[in-house]
Short mmCIF file of C-alpha atoms in Angstrom, two decimals:
data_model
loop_
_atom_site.label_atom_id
_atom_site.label_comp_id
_atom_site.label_asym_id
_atom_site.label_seq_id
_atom_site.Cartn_x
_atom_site.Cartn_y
_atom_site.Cartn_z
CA UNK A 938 111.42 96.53 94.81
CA UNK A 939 111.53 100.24 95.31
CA UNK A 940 111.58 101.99 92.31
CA UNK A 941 115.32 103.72 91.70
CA UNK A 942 113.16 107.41 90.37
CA UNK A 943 111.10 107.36 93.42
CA UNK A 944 114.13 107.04 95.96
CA UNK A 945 116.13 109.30 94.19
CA UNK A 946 113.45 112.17 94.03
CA UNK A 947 112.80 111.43 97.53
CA UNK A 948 116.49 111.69 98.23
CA UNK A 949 116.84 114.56 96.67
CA UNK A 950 114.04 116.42 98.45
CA UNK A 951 116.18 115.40 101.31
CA UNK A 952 113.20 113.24 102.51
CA UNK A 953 114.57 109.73 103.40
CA UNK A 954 112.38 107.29 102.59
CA UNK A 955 112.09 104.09 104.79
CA UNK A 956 113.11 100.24 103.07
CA UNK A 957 110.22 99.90 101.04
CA UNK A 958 112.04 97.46 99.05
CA UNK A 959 112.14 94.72 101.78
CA UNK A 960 108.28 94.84 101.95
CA UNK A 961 106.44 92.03 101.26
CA UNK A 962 102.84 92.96 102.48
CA UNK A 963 100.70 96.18 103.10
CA UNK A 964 97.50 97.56 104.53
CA UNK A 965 96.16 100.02 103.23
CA UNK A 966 93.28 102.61 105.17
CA UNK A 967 91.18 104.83 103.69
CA UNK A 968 88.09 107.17 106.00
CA UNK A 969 85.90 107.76 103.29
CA UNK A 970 86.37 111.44 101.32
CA UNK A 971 82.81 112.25 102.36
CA UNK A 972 83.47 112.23 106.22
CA UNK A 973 83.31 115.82 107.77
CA UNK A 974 85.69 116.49 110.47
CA UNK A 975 86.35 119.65 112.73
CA UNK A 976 90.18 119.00 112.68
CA UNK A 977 92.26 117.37 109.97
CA UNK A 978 92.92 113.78 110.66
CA UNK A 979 97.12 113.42 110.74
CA UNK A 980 98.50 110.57 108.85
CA UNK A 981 99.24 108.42 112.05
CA UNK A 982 95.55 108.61 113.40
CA UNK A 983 94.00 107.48 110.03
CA UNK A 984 94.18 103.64 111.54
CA UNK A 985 92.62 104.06 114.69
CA UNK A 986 89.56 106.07 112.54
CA UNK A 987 86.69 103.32 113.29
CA UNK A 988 84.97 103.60 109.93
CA UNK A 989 88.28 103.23 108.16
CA UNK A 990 87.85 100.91 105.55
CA UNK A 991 90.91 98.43 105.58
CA UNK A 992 92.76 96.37 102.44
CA UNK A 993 95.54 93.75 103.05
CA UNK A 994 97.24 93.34 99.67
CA UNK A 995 100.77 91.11 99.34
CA UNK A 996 103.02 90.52 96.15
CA UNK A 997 103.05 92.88 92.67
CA UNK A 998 99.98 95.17 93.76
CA UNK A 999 102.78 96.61 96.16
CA UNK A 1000 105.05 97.52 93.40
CA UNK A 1001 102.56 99.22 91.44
CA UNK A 1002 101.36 101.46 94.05
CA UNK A 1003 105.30 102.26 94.50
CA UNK A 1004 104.81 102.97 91.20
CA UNK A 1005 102.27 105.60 90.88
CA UNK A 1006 103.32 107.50 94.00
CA UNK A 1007 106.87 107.48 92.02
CA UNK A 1008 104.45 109.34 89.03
CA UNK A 1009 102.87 111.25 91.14
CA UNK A 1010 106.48 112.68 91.87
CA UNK A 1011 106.99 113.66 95.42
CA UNK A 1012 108.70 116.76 96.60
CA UNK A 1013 109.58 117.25 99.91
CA UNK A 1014 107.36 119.72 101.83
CA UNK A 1015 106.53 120.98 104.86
CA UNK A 1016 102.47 121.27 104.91
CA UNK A 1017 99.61 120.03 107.03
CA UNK A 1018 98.36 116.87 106.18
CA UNK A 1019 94.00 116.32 106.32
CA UNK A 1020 94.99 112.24 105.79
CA UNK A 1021 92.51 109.84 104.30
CA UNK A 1022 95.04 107.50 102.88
CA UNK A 1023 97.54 105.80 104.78
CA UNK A 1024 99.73 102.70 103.55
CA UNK A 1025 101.83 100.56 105.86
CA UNK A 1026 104.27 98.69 104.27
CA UNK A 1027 105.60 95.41 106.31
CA UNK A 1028 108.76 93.23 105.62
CA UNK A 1029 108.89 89.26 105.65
CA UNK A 1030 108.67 89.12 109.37
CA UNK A 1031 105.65 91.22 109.37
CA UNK A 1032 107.54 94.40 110.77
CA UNK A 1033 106.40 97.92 109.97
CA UNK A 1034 109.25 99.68 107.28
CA UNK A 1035 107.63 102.32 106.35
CA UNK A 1036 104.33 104.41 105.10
CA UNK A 1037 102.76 106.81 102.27
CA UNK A 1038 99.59 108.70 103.58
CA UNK A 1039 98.09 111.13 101.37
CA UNK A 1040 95.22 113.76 101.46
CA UNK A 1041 91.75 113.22 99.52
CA UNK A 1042 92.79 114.85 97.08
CA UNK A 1043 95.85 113.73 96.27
CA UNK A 1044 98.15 116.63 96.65
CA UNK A 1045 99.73 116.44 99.41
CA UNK A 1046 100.91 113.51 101.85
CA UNK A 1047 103.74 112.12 104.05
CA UNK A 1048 106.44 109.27 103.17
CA UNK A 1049 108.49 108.00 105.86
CA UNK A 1050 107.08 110.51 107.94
CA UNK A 1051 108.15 113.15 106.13
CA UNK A 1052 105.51 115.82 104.68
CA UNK A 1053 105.73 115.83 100.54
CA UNK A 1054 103.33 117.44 97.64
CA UNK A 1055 102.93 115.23 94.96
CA UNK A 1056 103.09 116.84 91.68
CA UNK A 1057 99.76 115.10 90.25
CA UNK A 1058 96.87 113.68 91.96
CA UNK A 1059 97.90 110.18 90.16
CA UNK A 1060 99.11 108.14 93.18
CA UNK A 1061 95.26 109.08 95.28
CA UNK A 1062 93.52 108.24 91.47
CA UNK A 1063 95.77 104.90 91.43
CA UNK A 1064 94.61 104.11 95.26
CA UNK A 1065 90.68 104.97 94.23
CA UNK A 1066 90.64 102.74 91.39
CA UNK A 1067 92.74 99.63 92.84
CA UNK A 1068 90.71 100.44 96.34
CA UNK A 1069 87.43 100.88 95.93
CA UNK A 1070 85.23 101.59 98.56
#
């Protein structure tokens, strides 16, 4: 299920990227754009945010988010993250396998746990559109 360009670039960026392709459900988290903070929020804290909005999506919507964070072409670097996306990606016996976090604006973000920039804001426009809030 994980697409073959997306591991590769990931790969080499030397970011390893967790078994997305065993994942058969996600939640997704979003603290609204408009929130002002005096610190930026890191990827792993975006869950416990209590006005996080959350989505539980299963089946093809996963593959098509793979798919625009695998256009938004990730390149492994090391850069603070102000998080307002984060994805969890669970396998069939609901075990955590991974995440993709990403800023507001869609530049920069963490997969696997590793910091990236994405290339193009088209993985945060993909999450706005198929996660309205």
């Amino acid at each position: 299920m994980l697409h073959a360009a997306l591991a590769v670039a990931l790969a080499s960026a030397n970011v390893v990227p967790a078994s997305y392709d065993r994942a058969r459900s996600m939640i997704v988290y979003h603290v609204s754009d408009r929130l002002m903070t005096r610190v930026a929020i890191a990827p792993e804290r975006v869950r416990f945010y209590p006005n996080a909005t959350v989505y539980r999506r299963s089946g093809e919507e996963i593959a098509r988010l793979l798919e625009a964070a695998e256009i938004a072409r990730p390149v492994a670097k090391d850069t603070r993250v102000d998080a307002r996306w984060l994805v969890e990606f669970y396998d069939r016996s609901g075990r955590n396998i991974g995440s993709i976090s990403c800023d507001k604006f869609g530049g920069h973000g963490t997969i696997g746990g590793r910091h990236v920039a994405f290339s193009s804001d088209h993985f945060v426009v993909w999450l706005r559109s198929a996660f309205p809030y």
